[in-house]
Structures are given as C-alpha cells and as structure tokens.
Amino acid sequence: METYSIILLCIASFFAGFVDAIVGGGGLIQTPVALILLPNVSVASIIGSLKIPAFSGTSFAARQYLKKVDMNWKLLLLMAIVAFGAAFLGSHLLTLTSNDFMKPLLLVALTLIAIYTFTKKNFGQHQVKLFSQKKQLFLALLISIVIGFYDGFIGPGTGSFLVLAFVSVLGFDFLHASANAKMVNLATNFGSICLFVLKGKIIWAIAIPMAICNASGGFIGAKLAIQKGNGFIRIFFLIVVIGTLIRFGYDAFLSK
C-alpha cells in the first residue's frame, strides 16, 4: 500500500473522529475516502477496518464526556448489550448481501430530520421527561435494536441517528444525547468488530494508524462540544445531517 494513501486515510480519520465526537457521522468522512483510495479492497474489509478507528475515536470522546456529563448507567447498560447483538447481526448480513436498497429510504428520512431540526429552534436545548420509566426503557431497547443493526449493516451516520433518537424519543438535550450516544455507539462498533475479526476482514496495517488519528480527533471534538454546549451541538448536528443527506443522495442517484 502506498504511503500517501495511508497518510490521506489518517487525515480523514482525524476529521472523522472530531466530527463524530460532537454529533456523530464521522463515517461519512472516512468511509468514502477509504473506498476511493482502496478500490481493489472488498467493501466488507473496508467497513471492517474502519470500525477500529471508529471504536478508538468514540472511546476517547466518551472518556471526555464521562468527566463532565451525567449518565443513566442502568439504561445505557441494557441499550449497549442489545445494540452489540444487533450490530453483530447487521455486520453478518453485510458480508452476505448488498445494502444499496436502503439509501433512497435514508434520503427521505434525513430530509425530514433536517427540516424538523431547523424549524424547531428549541429542539434539543433542554431535557424533557416524555414517558414513564417503563415506556422509556422499551423505546430505548427498540432504538438499540434498530440503530445497532443499521450500524452493522450500513454504518455512516449512526452517531447522528443515535443523538437524534436520544433527543426526539427519549427527551435528552443535545449535550446529554451526544454523551449517551457515544456509549451505545461503542457497543455497536464493538459488535461489528467482533464479527469482522471472526471473518478475517480487518486490514490492521491501515486500521491501527487510523485509530490513533481518530482518537486524537475524538478527544479534541468532545472537549469542544462540552465547552460550547447545546446551541453549538445543534448547529453542528444540522451541518452533519445535511452532509449525510448530500452523501446518500449522491450514492442513490448519481454514483451509478
């Protein structure tokens, strides 16, 4: 592998870690770069290899959030266990079939998310108790199944979808949503990693240097999110959702 390819992958991984630490969506940066620079590598191997830096960056970001933000550990533990299993199954399915049919559906969903977040100025600015504890637990487990499977099967934008779910469904503000989403995202990444390791799909020569860069970006991004608070995260969330929208729109209609 050419040295310049590894350098470009590491640069992309740093920025992916930075963005992902704030609102998720880092895969939207490093995944297309890897697909361009590694045209002769299977998609499963690329996705599998990118799970290592994703896990590394998320770990460092989560550590920063843990110092400053309160976590609902009982809820998170249950969500993490379920999300791990769902991501493992999603990644297994990825090794057997194509995920292209999902992109038009995601395009519609992301359009609605962007419009809603833009028009609702108070969206995610405060924590709101929407449901009873039992109802919240049920919804949290449902979120873990759906988004966990999505992360294993498709991947890009998972962090953003988790943040959105914590805000819109569970009533978290953006800061607490970002913090708690990181913990669940760790579980989904780890579930996928276990599957890809068992399948021998990870290219360690690129995964390890990218992991170091992603962790550096995650460390800086998390500190910035904690300092700036909900307003900054909301704006960043909108930018990432629109970027995701453009990416999936291109994949669905223009890349053929």
Coordinates of C-alpha atoms in Angstrom, one line a residue, residues 12-208:
A12 CA -9.6 11.7 7.0
S13 CA -9.8 9.7 10.2
F14 CA -8.7 12.6 12.4
F15 CA -11.5 14.8 11.0
A16 CA -13.9 11.9 11.2
G17 CA -13.1 11.5 14.9
F18 CA -13.5 15.2 15.5
V19 CA -17.0 15.4 13.9
D20 CA -18.1 12.1 15.4
A21 CA -17.3 13.2 18.9
I22 CA -19.6 16.2 18.6
V23 CA -22.7 14.8 16.8
G24 CA -21.7 11.5 15.2
G25 CA -21.4 11.0 11.4
G26 CA -17.7 10.5 11.2
G27 CA -18.1 7.6 8.9
L28 CA -19.4 10.0 6.3
I29 CA -15.9 11.4 6.1
Q30 CA -13.6 8.4 6.3
T31 CA -15.7 5.8 4.5
P32 CA -15.8 7.5 1.1
V33 CA -12.1 8.4 1.3
A34 CA -11.3 4.7 2.1
L35 CA -13.5 3.5 -0.8
I36 CA -11.7 5.9 -3.2
L37 CA -8.2 5.1 -2.0
L38 CA -8.7 1.3 -1.7
P39 CA -10.6 0.4 -4.9
N40 CA -9.3 -3.2 -5.0
V41 CA -10.3 -4.0 -1.5
S42 CA -13.7 -5.5 -0.7
V43 CA -16.4 -3.3 0.8
A44 CA -16.7 -5.7 3.8
S45 CA -12.9 -5.4 4.5
I46 CA -13.0 -1.6 4.2
I47 CA -16.0 -1.3 6.6
G48 CA -14.5 -3.8 9.0
S49 CA -11.1 -2.0 9.0
L50 CA -12.8 1.4 9.6
K51 CA -14.6 0.0 12.7
I52 CA -11.3 0.0 14.6
P53 CA -10.6 3.8 14.3
A54 CA -14.3 4.4 14.9
F55 CA -14.2 2.5 18.1
S56 CA -10.9 4.2 19.1
G57 CA -12.3 7.7 18.5
T58 CA -15.5 7.0 20.2
S59 CA -13.7 5.6 23.2
F60 CA -11.6 8.8 23.7
A61 CA -14.7 11.0 23.1
A62 CA -16.7 9.0 25.6
R63 CA -14.0 9.4 28.2
Q64 CA -14.2 13.2 27.9
Y65 CA -18.0 13.2 28.2
L66 CA -17.8 10.9 31.3
K67 CA -15.8 13.5 33.2
K68 CA -18.5 16.2 32.7
V69 CA -21.9 14.7 31.9
D70 CA -24.2 12.5 34.0
M71 CA -25.0 9.2 32.5
N72 CA -28.1 6.9 33.1
W73 CA -26.0 3.8 33.6
K74 CA -28.8 1.3 34.0
L75 CA -30.4 2.4 30.8
L76 CA -27.1 2.5 28.9
L77 CA -26.0 -1.0 30.0
L78 CA -29.2 -2.5 28.7
M79 CA -29.0 -0.5 25.5
A80 CA -25.3 -1.4 25.0
I81 CA -26.0 -5.1 25.3
V82 CA -28.9 -5.1 22.8
A83 CA -27.0 -2.8 20.4
F84 CA -24.0 -5.0 20.5
G85 CA -26.0 -8.1 19.4
A86 CA -27.9 -6.1 16.7
A87 CA -24.7 -4.7 15.2
F88 CA -23.1 -8.2 15.1
L89 CA -26.1 -9.5 13.2
G90 CA -26.1 -6.5 10.9
S91 CA -22.4 -6.9 10.0
H92 CA -23.0 -10.6 9.4
L93 CA -25.7 -9.7 6.9
L94 CA -23.4 -7.2 5.2
T95 CA -21.0 -10.0 4.4
L96 CA -23.8 -11.9 2.7
T97 CA -25.7 -9.2 0.8
S98 CA -25.8 -5.6 -0.5
N99 CA -27.2 -2.6 1.4
D100 CA -27.7 -0.3 -1.6
F101 CA -31.5 -0.6 -1.5
M102 CA -31.6 1.3 1.9
K103 CA -30.1 4.5 0.5
P104 CA -33.3 6.1 -1.0
L105 CA -35.2 5.4 2.2
L106 CA -32.4 7.1 4.3
L107 CA -32.5 10.0 1.9
V108 CA -36.2 10.7 2.7
A109 CA -35.6 10.2 6.5
L110 CA -32.7 12.6 6.6
T111 CA -34.6 15.2 4.7
L112 CA -37.4 15.1 7.3
I113 CA -34.8 15.2 10.1
A114 CA -33.0 18.3 8.7
I115 CA -36.3 20.2 8.2
Y116 CA -37.6 19.3 11.7
T117 CA -34.3 20.3 13.4
F118 CA -34.0 23.5 11.5
T119 CA -37.6 24.7 12.2
K120 CA -37.8 23.6 15.8
K121 CA -35.4 26.2 17.4
N122 CA -35.7 24.7 20.9
F123 CA -35.2 21.1 19.7
G124 CA -32.6 19.5 22.0
Q125 CA -31.9 22.6 24.1
H126 CA -33.4 21.2 27.3
Q127 CA -34.0 17.8 28.8
V128 CA -37.7 16.8 28.8
K129 CA -39.4 13.9 30.5
L130 CA -41.6 12.4 27.8
F131 CA -42.5 9.0 29.1
S132 CA -42.7 6.8 32.2
Q133 CA -39.6 4.9 33.1
K134 CA -41.1 1.6 31.7
K135 CA -42.0 3.2 28.4
Q136 CA -38.6 4.9 28.2
L137 CA -36.9 1.6 28.7
F138 CA -39.0 -0.1 26.0
L139 CA -38.2 2.7 23.5
A140 CA -34.5 2.7 24.4
L141 CA -34.3 -1.0 23.6
L142 CA -36.1 -0.5 20.4
I143 CA -33.7 2.2 19.4
S144 CA -30.8 -0.1 20.3
I145 CA -32.1 -2.9 18.0
V146 CA -32.8 -0.6 15.0
I147 CA -29.8 1.6 15.1
G148 CA -27.5 -1.2 16.2
F149 CA -28.5 -3.3 13.2
Y150 CA -28.2 -0.2 11.0
D151 CA -24.6 0.4 12.2
G152 CA -23.5 -3.1 11.5
F153 CA -25.3 -3.3 8.1
I154 CA -24.7 0.2 6.7
G155 CA -22.8 2.3 9.2
P156 CA -22.3 6.0 8.2
G157 CA -24.4 8.4 10.2
T158 CA -25.0 6.1 13.1
G159 CA -23.8 8.5 15.8
S160 CA -26.1 11.2 14.4
F161 CA -29.1 8.8 14.4
L162 CA -28.4 7.9 18.0
V163 CA -28.2 11.6 19.0
L164 CA -31.5 12.2 17.2
A165 CA -33.1 9.3 19.0
F166 CA -31.9 10.4 22.4
V167 CA -33.2 13.9 21.8
S168 CA -36.5 13.3 20.0
V169 CA -37.6 10.0 21.5
L170 CA -36.0 9.9 25.0
G171 CA -36.1 13.6 25.7
F172 CA -32.4 14.3 26.2
D173 CA -30.8 17.7 25.4
F174 CA -28.1 17.7 22.8
L175 CA -25.2 17.6 25.2
H176 CA -26.5 14.6 27.2
A177 CA -27.7 12.9 24.0
S178 CA -24.2 13.2 22.5
A179 CA -22.6 11.8 25.6
N180 CA -25.0 8.9 26.0
A181 CA -24.9 8.2 22.3
K182 CA -21.2 7.7 22.5
M183 CA -21.6 4.8 25.0
V184 CA -24.2 3.0 22.8
N185 CA -22.0 3.6 19.7
L186 CA -19.1 1.9 21.4
A187 CA -21.2 -1.2 21.8
T188 CA -22.3 -1.2 18.1
N189 CA -18.8 -0.7 16.9
F190 CA -17.5 -3.5 19.2
G191 CA -20.3 -5.8 18.0
S192 CA -19.2 -5.2 14.4
I193 CA -15.5 -5.6 15.2
C194 CA -16.1 -9.0 16.8
L195 CA -17.9 -10.2 13.6
F196 CA -15.3 -8.8 11.2
V197 CA -12.4 -10.2 13.3
L198 CA -14.0 -13.6 13.2
K199 CA -14.4 -13.3 9.4
G200 CA -10.8 -12.0 9.0
K201 CA -11.9 -8.8 7.3
I202 CA -9.8 -6.2 9.1
I203 CA -6.7 -4.8 7.5
W204 CA -4.6 -3.9 10.5
A205 CA -2.0 -2.0 8.6
I206 CA -4.4 0.8 8.0
A207 CA -6.7 0.2 11.0
I208 CA -4.1 0.9 13.6

